[in-house]
Amino acid sequence: MSLLQLAFKTISGNSFRSGVVFLCALLVAAFALFTTLLIRGAESSLRLAIDRLGADIVVVPEGSEAKVESALLMGVPANIWMPRDTVQKIAAVNGIEALSPQLYLATLADADCCSVSEMFIIAYDPQTDFTISPWLQGHLGGGLRLGEVVGGSYIFATEGLQNIRLYGYLVTLKANLEPTGTGMDQSLFLTFDTAQDIAYKSTFQAEQLLEIPSDQISAVMIKVKPENDPRVVALQIMQTVPGVTPIESSNLFQSYRKQMTGLLKSILVILGITWALSVALIGLVFSMAANERRKELGVLRALGATRSFIFKSLLAEASLMAFFGGLAGVVLAGLVIFLFRKLIVVSLGIPFLLPSPLALLLQIGAGLLLALFSVNLAALLPALRISRQDPAIAMRE
Amino acid sequence: MNKTMGVLIVGLALVIGIVPLFTDCLSQGRMLTTTAGTNVPMKCHWTAIAEIGLAIPLALIGLINIFSKRKETLGSLNLLGIVLGALAIAFPTVLIGVCAKPDMICNMIMRPALILAGTLTILSSVMVEVKAARMQEIAA
């Protein structure tokens, strides 16, 4: 009988013990993969959101930083305004290559004139925009015309095949952006002209007027010249333009990063406790099994099995249970995180994006390795002890 | 193993039958208003109702798994278990569906919970099916 056959026979012979070890391995692997996927998913989502923003600095009205972060990251509409002449004041600062104003708007909540309730809308100036226009140029071969919009990955047409109703105004959804896992996936992008047209027609088409204060904007996106340091430019803007706050893209979403760090710490503590308890429980189960099987293993030794064979068979048994338990754990964790990702985003308040297949495979491999390591570590001492016992004494007991 | 899988299938049948009732849009007081002005439930509600009809025979299969030792019974019943698991997935995804907005509760909880429970039902039934087939082989 080979090592693996013996291990399989022993596993099927004691379903309770095998079940406990299987469950512990499942728990360790599932929790490890879940944690890694969650944290990595949030990190990559934040990085992608900053890339999508396409600006080195975002200038917002003073005191509205948190609102802007919530809007960009979680799609919570922000109603913030600053004078339009801020653009000219910022343009006077040295080191700026391009700058473009944006308007932040939102649809009405539970109103018949809006197909989607409280949706975040970003209006951009097609003359100066450098954030979404390159994408539009690449994917649509040109900019958006009056009445046309592009949406995040979650946006879909609600009226007919291509239309969405905004303040009673039917806009045409031209395309969807790639998912980022952030609020941008639930946002709509349109030009200043379309926003003004919707606002004008909302007086007689909508339940409530869309108000865009004249000569006001919500934010200014800035691209810094390659030879200049964005930090220095941001400092200059802060010193020369009153009433605004420049946020460097690398500093964006700081509050969410802090929240994620806190979450990571808590999860790591829980993971550590789960791991330690699982290893202790598996160790206990193997010690009990080793005591129960003293006679059986003594007979094996008397029949000619070497110490090394006994030791290896016990570790093979542990490895098999760890492998199958770990496999079930990573499959379960992967399935849960894939199916419930939207619920996780909403309940934890963090963005999330699934990793690439290669990264996912690596993380699954790491989860399986952790399960194998943990179970083998717990089984090592009992396996060593029982393989060293004298067969004559073991059989006599 | 059959008993463990039987208990698991009964648990999954309870999830399939009960969870949709508390996670469809009607349970949150959301309904569609027709042009005639009447309120009608959204389609996720009909999925929830269909899942109750599916959960009852599934629970019975689980119970029979716990108490039966006849390999022929286990073999044929768990084939039905596989079909019911597939239907539990098909109702919210293909056959009836759920509401279109991704942030609605039926999309966030009901649909993924049913897909997960359906997948686990299929896996459990396949495991009992394999075990029953092996029992038949040994008996032969």
Coordinates of C-alpha atoms in Angstrom, one line a residue:
Chain A
M1 CA 0.0 0.0 0.0
S2 CA 1.4 3.4 -1.0
L3 CA 1.8 6.4 1.3
L4 CA -1.2 8.2 -0.4
Q5 CA -3.5 5.2 -0.3
L6 CA -2.8 4.7 3.4
A7 CA -3.5 8.4 4.0
F8 CA -6.8 8.3 2.1
K9 CA -7.9 5.2 4.0
T10 CA -7.1 6.8 7.4
I11 CA -8.9 10.0 6.3
S12 CA -12.1 8.1 5.3
G13 CA -11.9 5.9 8.3
N14 CA -12.3 8.8 10.8
S15 CA -14.7 11.2 9.3
F16 CA -15.1 13.4 12.5
R17 CA -11.4 14.0 12.9
S18 CA -10.9 14.6 9.1
G19 CA -13.9 16.9 9.1
V20 CA -12.5 19.1 11.9
V21 CA -9.1 19.4 10.2
F22 CA -10.9 20.1 6.8
L23 CA -13.0 22.8 8.4
C24 CA -10.0 24.5 10.1
A25 CA -8.0 24.5 6.8
L26 CA -11.1 25.8 5.0
L27 CA -11.5 28.6 7.5
V28 CA -7.8 29.6 7.4
A29 CA -7.6 29.6 3.6
A30 CA -11.0 31.3 3.1
F31 CA -10.3 34.0 5.6
A32 CA -6.8 34.7 4.2
L33 CA -8.0 34.9 0.6
F34 CA -11.0 37.0 1.6
T35 CA -8.8 39.5 3.5
T36 CA -6.2 39.7 0.7
L37 CA -8.8 40.1 -2.0
L38 CA -10.6 42.8 -0.1
I39 CA -7.5 44.9 0.7
R40 CA -5.9 44.5 -2.7
G41 CA -9.2 45.1 -4.4
A42 CA -9.6 48.4 -2.5
E43 CA -6.1 49.5 -3.3
S44 CA -6.3 48.8 -7.0
S45 CA -9.6 50.5 -7.1
L46 CA -8.2 53.7 -5.5
R47 CA -5.2 53.6 -7.9
L48 CA -7.5 53.2 -10.9
A49 CA -9.8 56.0 -9.8
I50 CA -6.8 58.4 -9.5
D51 CA -5.6 57.3 -13.0
R52 CA -9.1 57.8 -14.4
L53 CA -9.2 61.3 -12.9
G54 CA -6.3 62.1 -15.1
A55 CA -5.3 65.3 -13.1
D56 CA -2.3 66.0 -11.0
I57 CA -4.2 68.4 -8.8
V58 CA -7.9 68.9 -8.1
V59 CA -8.9 72.3 -6.8
V60 CA -12.1 72.4 -4.8
P61 CA -13.9 75.0 -2.7
E62 CA -12.3 75.3 0.7
G63 CA -13.8 72.9 3.2
S64 CA -15.4 70.6 0.6
E65 CA -12.5 68.1 0.3
A66 CA -14.4 65.3 2.1
K67 CA -17.5 65.8 -0.1
V68 CA -15.5 65.6 -3.3
E69 CA -13.7 62.5 -2.1
S70 CA -17.1 60.9 -1.3
A71 CA -18.5 61.9 -4.7
L72 CA -15.6 60.5 -6.7
L73 CA -15.1 57.4 -4.6
M74 CA -18.6 56.4 -3.6
G75 CA -20.8 58.3 -6.1
V76 CA -22.5 60.4 -3.4
P77 CA -23.6 63.6 -5.2
A78 CA -21.7 66.8 -4.0
N79 CA -23.3 70.2 -4.3
I80 CA -20.3 72.6 -4.1
W81 CA -19.6 75.9 -5.9
M82 CA -16.9 78.5 -6.3
P83 CA -16.5 81.5 -8.6
R84 CA -15.7 80.8 -12.2
D85 CA -12.9 83.4 -12.3
T86 CA -11.0 81.0 -10.0
V87 CA -9.9 79.4 -13.2
Q88 CA -8.1 82.6 -14.4
K89 CA -6.5 83.1 -11.0
I90 CA -5.2 79.5 -11.0
A91 CA -4.0 79.8 -14.6
A92 CA -1.6 82.6 -13.5
V93 CA 0.3 80.1 -11.2
N94 CA 3.6 78.9 -12.7
G95 CA 4.1 75.3 -13.7
I96 CA 0.5 74.5 -14.9
E97 CA 0.3 72.8 -18.3
A98 CA -3.5 72.5 -18.6
L99 CA -6.5 73.2 -16.4
S100 CA -10.2 72.6 -16.9
P101 CA -13.3 73.4 -14.8
Q102 CA -16.0 70.9 -13.9
L103 CA -19.6 71.1 -12.6
Y104 CA -20.8 68.6 -10.1
L105 CA -24.6 67.9 -10.4
A106 CA -27.0 65.3 -9.3
T107 CA -30.4 63.9 -10.4
L108 CA -33.4 64.2 -8.1
A109 CA -34.3 61.7 -5.5
D110 CA -37.3 59.5 -6.3
A111 CA -38.7 61.8 -9.0
D112 CA -40.5 60.6 -12.1
C113 CA -38.6 63.1 -14.3
C114 CA -35.3 61.3 -13.5
S115 CA -34.8 57.7 -14.4
V116 CA -32.1 57.2 -11.8
S117 CA -32.3 58.6 -8.3
E118 CA -29.5 60.8 -6.9
M119 CA -27.0 60.0 -9.6
F120 CA -23.7 61.9 -9.5
I121 CA -23.2 63.9 -12.8
I122 CA -19.9 65.5 -13.9
A123 CA -20.2 68.2 -16.5
Y124 CA -16.9 69.1 -18.2
D125 CA -15.8 71.8 -20.6
P126 CA -14.9 70.2 -23.9
Q127 CA -12.7 73.2 -24.9
T128 CA -10.2 72.6 -22.1
D129 CA -10.9 69.1 -20.8
F130 CA -8.0 66.7 -20.6
T131 CA -9.5 64.1 -18.3
I132 CA -12.3 62.3 -20.3
S133 CA -11.7 63.8 -23.8
P134 CA -8.7 61.6 -24.7
W135 CA -10.8 58.5 -23.7
L136 CA -13.7 59.8 -25.8
Q137 CA -11.4 60.5 -28.8
G138 CA -10.0 57.0 -28.5
H139 CA -13.3 55.1 -28.1
L140 CA -15.9 57.3 -29.9
G141 CA -13.6 59.1 -32.4
G142 CA -14.7 62.5 -31.1
G143 CA -16.3 64.4 -28.3
L144 CA -19.8 64.4 -27.0
R145 CA -22.5 66.5 -28.8
L146 CA -25.5 68.2 -27.2
G147 CA -27.7 65.7 -25.4
E148 CA -25.0 62.9 -25.4
V149 CA -23.5 61.4 -22.3
V150 CA -21.1 58.7 -21.3
G151 CA -21.6 56.7 -18.1
G152 CA -19.6 54.7 -15.6
S153 CA -19.7 50.9 -16.0
Y154 CA -22.9 50.6 -13.9
I155 CA -24.9 53.1 -15.9
F156 CA -27.4 51.7 -18.4
A157 CA -30.2 53.1 -20.6
T158 CA -33.5 53.2 -18.9
E159 CA -35.7 54.7 -21.6
G160 CA -35.5 52.7 -24.8
L161 CA -32.3 51.3 -26.0
Q162 CA -30.0 54.3 -25.5
N163 CA -31.7 57.0 -23.5
I164 CA -31.8 58.1 -19.8
R165 CA -34.2 60.7 -18.5
L166 CA -32.6 63.5 -16.5
Y167 CA -34.9 66.3 -15.3
G168 CA -37.4 65.2 -18.0
Y169 CA -34.7 65.6 -20.7
L170 CA -33.8 62.5 -22.7
V171 CA -30.0 62.1 -23.0
T172 CA -28.3 59.5 -25.2
L173 CA -25.9 57.1 -23.6
K174 CA -23.1 56.9 -26.1
A175 CA -20.7 54.5 -24.2
N176 CA -19.7 53.1 -20.8
L177 CA -16.3 53.6 -19.2
E178 CA -14.3 50.6 -17.9
P179 CA -15.1 49.7 -14.3
T180 CA -13.0 51.3 -11.5
G181 CA -14.9 49.9 -8.5
T182 CA -15.5 53.4 -7.3
G183 CA -18.4 55.9 -7.4
M184 CA -17.2 56.9 -10.9
D185 CA -18.9 53.6 -12.1
Q186 CA -22.2 55.1 -11.1
S187 CA -21.6 58.6 -12.5
L188 CA -22.6 60.3 -15.7
F189 CA -20.3 62.5 -17.8
L190 CA -21.7 65.3 -20.1
T191 CA -20.6 68.6 -21.5
F192 CA -21.3 72.1 -20.1
D193 CA -23.7 72.7 -23.0
T194 CA -25.8 69.6 -22.3
A195 CA -25.8 70.5 -18.6
Q196 CA -27.0 74.1 -19.4
D197 CA -29.6 72.7 -21.8
I198 CA -31.0 70.3 -19.2
A199 CA -31.1 73.1 -16.7
Y200 CA -32.9 75.4 -19.1
K201 CA -35.5 72.8 -20.1
S202 CA -36.0 71.6 -16.5
T203 CA -38.0 74.7 -15.8
F204 CA -40.9 73.2 -17.8
Q205 CA -40.0 69.5 -18.0
A206 CA -38.9 68.5 -14.5
E207 CA -40.6 68.2 -11.1
Q208 CA -37.8 70.5 -9.7
L209 CA -35.5 72.9 -11.4
L210 CA -31.9 72.0 -12.1
E211 CA -30.0 75.0 -10.7
I212 CA -26.6 75.8 -12.0
P213 CA -25.5 79.0 -10.4
S214 CA -24.3 81.5 -13.1
D215 CA -20.5 82.0 -13.2
Q216 CA -19.9 79.2 -10.7
I217 CA -18.0 75.9 -11.1
S218 CA -17.5 73.0 -8.7
A219 CA -13.8 72.0 -9.3
V220 CA -10.8 72.7 -11.4
M221 CA -8.7 69.8 -12.8
I222 CA -5.0 70.7 -13.2
K223 CA -2.2 69.0 -15.2
V224 CA 1.2 70.1 -14.0
K225 CA 4.2 70.5 -16.5
P226 CA 6.4 67.4 -16.3
E227 CA 9.4 69.4 -15.0
N228 CA 7.4 70.9 -12.1
D229 CA 6.6 69.3 -8.7
P230 CA 2.8 69.0 -8.2
R231 CA 3.4 69.7 -4.5
V232 CA 5.0 73.0 -5.1
V233 CA 2.3 74.0 -7.6
A234 CA -0.4 73.1 -5.1
L235 CA 1.3 75.2 -2.4
Q236 CA 1.5 78.2 -4.8
I237 CA -2.2 77.8 -5.6
M238 CA -3.0 77.7 -1.8
Q239 CA -1.0 80.9 -1.3
T240 CA -2.2 82.9 -4.2
V241 CA -5.9 81.8 -4.7
P242 CA -8.1 82.4 -1.7
G243 CA -11.1 80.2 -0.8
V244 CA -9.9 77.1 -2.5
T245 CA -8.1 73.9 -1.5
P246 CA -5.8 72.2 -4.0
I247 CA -5.6 68.4 -3.5
E248 CA -2.8 66.5 -5.1
S249 CA -4.0 63.3 -6.8
S250 CA -1.5 61.3 -4.6
N251 CA -3.2 62.7 -1.5
L252 CA -6.7 62.1 -2.7
F253 CA -8.9 59.8 -0.7
Q254 CA -6.8 60.1 2.4
S255 CA -9.8 59.6 4.7
Y256 CA -10.6 56.4 2.9
R257 CA -7.0 55.2 3.1
K258 CA -7.1 55.8 6.8
Q259 CA -10.3 53.9 7.0
M260 CA -8.8 51.0 5.0
T261 CA -5.7 51.0 7.2
G262 CA -8.0 50.7 10.3
L263 CA -9.9 47.9 8.6
L264 CA -6.8 46.1 7.6
K265 CA -5.5 46.2 11.2
S266 CA -8.7 44.7 12.5
I267 CA -8.9 42.1 9.9
L268 CA -5.2 41.1 10.5
V269 CA -5.9 40.7 14.2
I270 CA -9.0 38.5 13.5
L271 CA -6.9 36.5 10.9
G272 CA -4.1 36.0 13.4
I273 CA -6.5 34.8 16.1
T274 CA -8.3 32.5 13.7
W275 CA -5.0 31.1 12.5
A276 CA -3.6 30.5 16.0
L277 CA -6.9 28.8 17.2
S278 CA -7.0 26.7 14.0
V279 CA -3.4 25.5 14.4
A280 CA -4.0 24.8 18.1
L281 CA -7.2 22.8 17.3
I282 CA -5.6 20.8 14.5
G283 CA -2.6 20.1 16.9
L284 CA -5.0 18.9 19.5
V285 CA -6.9 16.7 17.0
F286 CA -3.7 15.2 15.7
S287 CA -2.4 14.5 19.3
M288 CA -5.6 12.7 20.1
A289 CA -5.5 10.8 16.9
A290 CA -1.8 9.9 17.5
N291 CA -2.8 8.5 21.0
E292 CA -5.7 6.6 19.6
R293 CA -3.7 5.1 16.8
R294 CA -0.6 4.0 18.9
K295 CA -1.5 0.3 18.6
E296 CA -2.3 0.5 14.9
L297 CA 0.9 2.4 14.1
G298 CA 2.8 0.0 16.3
V299 CA 1.5 -2.9 14.3
L300 CA 2.6 -1.1 11.1
R301 CA 6.1 -0.7 12.5
A302 CA 6.2 -4.4 13.5
L303 CA 5.2 -5.3 10.0
G304 CA 8.2 -3.5 8.7
A305 CA 7.2 0.1 8.2
T306 CA 10.1 2.5 8.9
R307 CA 9.9 5.5 11.2
S308 CA 10.2 7.7 8.2
F309 CA 7.2 5.9 6.5
I310 CA 5.0 6.5 9.6
F311 CA 6.1 10.1 9.9
K312 CA 5.5 10.7 6.1
S313 CA 2.1 9.0 6.1
L314 CA 0.9 11.2 9.0
L315 CA 2.1 14.3 7.2
A316 CA 0.6 13.1 3.9
E317 CA -2.7 12.7 5.7
A318 CA -2.4 16.2 7.1
S319 CA -1.4 17.6 3.7
L320 CA -4.3 15.9 1.9
M321 CA -6.9 17.3 4.4
A322 CA -5.2 20.7 4.3
F323 CA -5.2 20.7 0.5
F324 CA -8.9 19.8 0.1
G325 CA -10.0 22.0 3.0
G326 CA -7.9 24.9 1.6
L327 CA -9.3 24.4 -1.9
A328 CA -12.8 24.4 -0.6
G329 CA -12.0 27.5 1.4
V330 CA -10.5 29.5 -1.5
V331 CA -13.3 28.5 -3.8
L332 CA -15.9 29.6 -1.2
A333 CA -14.1 32.9 -0.4
G334 CA -13.7 33.7 -4.1
L335 CA -17.3 32.9 -4.8
V336 CA -18.6 35.0 -1.8
I337 CA -16.4 38.0 -2.7
F338 CA -17.4 37.8 -6.4
L339 CA -21.1 37.5 -5.8
F340 CA -21.4 39.9 -2.8
R341 CA -18.9 42.6 -4.0
K342 CA -21.5 45.3 -4.3
L343 CA -22.9 44.5 -0.8
I344 CA -19.3 44.6 0.6
V345 CA -18.6 48.0 -1.1
V346 CA -21.9 49.5 0.4
S347 CA -21.6 48.0 3.9
L348 CA -17.8 48.6 4.4
G349 CA -17.9 52.0 2.6
I350 CA -14.7 51.2 0.6
P351 CA -14.2 50.9 -3.2
F352 CA -13.5 47.4 -4.6
L353 CA -12.3 46.0 -7.9
L354 CA -11.7 42.3 -8.6
P355 CA -8.1 41.6 -9.4
S356 CA -6.8 40.3 -12.8
P357 CA -7.0 36.5 -13.3
L358 CA -3.2 36.1 -12.8
A359 CA -3.2 38.1 -9.5
L360 CA -6.3 36.1 -8.4
L361 CA -4.5 32.8 -9.1
L362 CA -1.4 34.0 -7.1
Q363 CA -3.6 34.9 -4.2
I364 CA -5.5 31.6 -4.4
G365 CA -2.0 29.8 -4.4
A366 CA -1.0 31.8 -1.3
G367 CA -4.2 30.9 0.5
L368 CA -3.6 27.2 -0.2
L369 CA 0.0 27.4 0.9
L370 CA -1.1 29.0 4.1
A371 CA -3.6 26.2 4.8
L372 CA -0.9 23.5 3.9
F373 CA 1.7 25.2 6.2
S374 CA -0.7 25.6 9.1
V375 CA -2.0 22.0 9.1
N376 CA 1.5 20.6 8.6
L377 CA 2.9 22.8 11.4
A378 CA 0.2 21.6 13.8
A379 CA 0.6 17.9 12.8
L380 CA 4.4 18.0 12.9
L381 CA 4.9 17.4 16.7
P382 CA 2.3 14.6 17.1
A383 CA 3.7 12.9 13.9
L384 CA 7.3 13.1 15.2
R385 CA 6.3 11.8 18.6
I386 CA 4.3 8.8 17.4
S387 CA 6.9 7.9 14.7
R388 CA 9.6 7.6 17.4
Q389 CA 7.7 5.4 19.8
D390 CA 8.8 1.8 20.3
P391 CA 6.5 -0.6 18.4
A392 CA 6.6 -3.3 21.2
I393 CA 5.5 -0.8 23.9
A394 CA 2.9 0.8 21.7
M395 CA 1.3 -2.6 20.9
R396 CA 1.4 -3.7 24.6
E397 CA -0.4 -0.5 25.8
Chain B
M1 CA -21.3 11.8 4.6
N2 CA -24.9 11.4 3.3
K3 CA -26.3 12.7 6.6
T4 CA -23.9 15.7 6.7
M5 CA -24.9 16.5 3.1
G6 CA -28.5 16.0 3.9
V7 CA -28.3 18.5 6.8
L8 CA -26.5 20.9 4.5
I9 CA -29.1 20.5 1.8
V10 CA -31.9 21.2 4.3
G11 CA -30.1 24.3 5.4
L12 CA -29.6 25.4 1.8
A13 CA -33.3 24.8 1.1
L14 CA -34.2 27.1 4.1
V15 CA -31.8 29.8 2.7
I16 CA -33.3 29.4 -0.8
G17 CA -36.9 29.6 0.6
I18 CA -36.6 32.2 3.2
V19 CA -33.8 34.7 2.3
P20 CA -35.6 36.0 -0.9
L21 CA -38.7 36.8 1.1
F22 CA -36.8 39.3 3.1
T23 CA -34.5 40.6 0.4
D24 CA -36.9 41.3 -2.5
C25 CA -37.8 44.9 -3.3
L26 CA -41.4 44.4 -2.0
S27 CA -40.0 43.6 1.4
Q28 CA -38.5 47.1 1.4
G29 CA -41.8 48.7 0.4
R30 CA -40.8 49.2 -3.3
M31 CA -43.3 48.6 -6.0
L32 CA -43.9 49.6 -9.7
T33 CA -46.6 52.0 -10.5
T34 CA -48.4 51.3 -13.7
T35 CA -49.8 53.9 -16.1
A36 CA -53.2 53.1 -14.6
G37 CA -51.9 54.1 -11.2
T38 CA -51.9 50.7 -9.6
N39 CA -48.9 49.4 -7.7
V40 CA -47.5 46.0 -8.7
P41 CA -44.6 44.1 -7.3
M42 CA -41.3 44.1 -9.2
K43 CA -40.0 40.9 -10.8
C44 CA -37.7 40.0 -8.0
H45 CA -40.8 39.3 -5.9
W46 CA -41.9 36.6 -8.4
T47 CA -38.5 35.1 -8.3
A48 CA -38.8 35.0 -4.5
I49 CA -42.2 33.2 -4.8
A50 CA -40.8 30.7 -7.3
E51 CA -37.9 29.9 -5.0
I52 CA -40.3 28.9 -2.2
G53 CA -41.8 26.3 -4.6
L54 CA -38.3 25.1 -5.3
A55 CA -37.2 25.0 -1.7
I56 CA -39.9 22.6 -0.5
P57 CA -38.9 19.6 -2.6
L58 CA -35.2 20.4 -2.0
A59 CA -35.8 20.3 1.8
L60 CA -37.5 16.9 1.3
I61 CA -34.5 15.6 -0.7
G62 CA -32.2 16.8 2.2
L63 CA -34.4 15.0 4.8
I64 CA -34.4 11.8 2.7
N65 CA -30.6 12.0 2.4
I66 CA -30.5 12.1 6.3
F67 CA -32.7 9.0 6.8
S68 CA -32.3 6.9 3.7
K69 CA -29.5 4.3 3.2
R70 CA -30.8 2.9 -0.1
K71 CA -28.3 3.7 -2.8
E72 CA -30.9 3.7 -5.6
T73 CA -33.0 6.3 -3.7
L74 CA -30.0 8.5 -3.0
G75 CA -28.8 8.2 -6.6
S76 CA -32.1 9.2 -8.2
L77 CA -33.1 11.8 -5.6
N78 CA -29.8 13.7 -5.8
L79 CA -30.1 14.0 -9.6
L80 CA -33.3 15.9 -8.8
G81 CA -31.2 17.9 -6.2
I82 CA -28.8 18.9 -9.0
V83 CA -31.7 20.1 -11.2
L84 CA -33.3 22.1 -8.3
G85 CA -29.9 23.7 -7.5
A86 CA -29.6 24.7 -11.1
L87 CA -33.1 26.1 -11.1
A88 CA -32.3 28.1 -7.9
I89 CA -29.6 29.8 -9.9
A90 CA -31.7 30.1 -13.1
F91 CA -34.7 31.9 -11.6
P92 CA -32.9 35.1 -10.5
T93 CA -30.5 35.1 -13.5
V94 CA -32.3 33.7 -16.6
L95 CA -35.8 32.6 -16.1
I96 CA -37.4 35.5 -14.1
G97 CA -34.6 37.8 -13.1
V98 CA -34.3 40.6 -10.6
C99 CA -34.6 44.4 -10.8
A100 CA -32.2 46.2 -13.2
K101 CA -30.5 48.7 -10.8
P102 CA -27.3 47.2 -9.4
D103 CA -27.7 48.9 -6.0
M104 CA -31.2 47.5 -5.2
I105 CA -31.4 45.0 -2.4
C106 CA -32.5 42.1 -4.7
N107 CA -29.4 42.7 -6.8
M108 CA -27.0 43.1 -3.8
I109 CA -28.2 40.2 -1.5
M110 CA -31.0 38.1 -3.0
R111 CA -29.4 37.3 -6.4
P112 CA -25.9 36.4 -5.1
A113 CA -27.3 34.5 -2.1
L114 CA -29.4 32.3 -4.4
I115 CA -26.5 31.8 -6.8
L116 CA -24.3 30.7 -3.9
A117 CA -26.9 28.5 -2.3
G118 CA -27.7 26.9 -5.7
T119 CA -24.0 26.3 -6.4
L120 CA -23.6 24.6 -3.0
T121 CA -26.7 22.6 -3.5
I122 CA -25.4 21.3 -6.8
L123 CA -22.0 20.5 -5.2
S124 CA -23.6 18.7 -2.3
S125 CA -25.9 16.7 -4.5
V126 CA -23.0 15.7 -6.8
M127 CA -21.1 14.5 -3.8
V128 CA -24.0 12.3 -2.6
E129 CA -24.5 11.1 -6.2
V130 CA -20.8 10.1 -6.5
K131 CA -21.0 8.3 -3.1
A132 CA -24.2 6.5 -4.1
A133 CA -22.6 5.4 -7.4
R134 CA -19.6 4.0 -5.5
M135 CA -21.9 2.2 -3.1
Q136 CA -23.6 0.6 -6.1
E137 CA -20.2 -0.4 -7.5
I138 CA -19.1 -2.0 -4.2
A139 CA -22.5 -3.8 -4.0
A140 CA -22.0 -5.2 -7.5

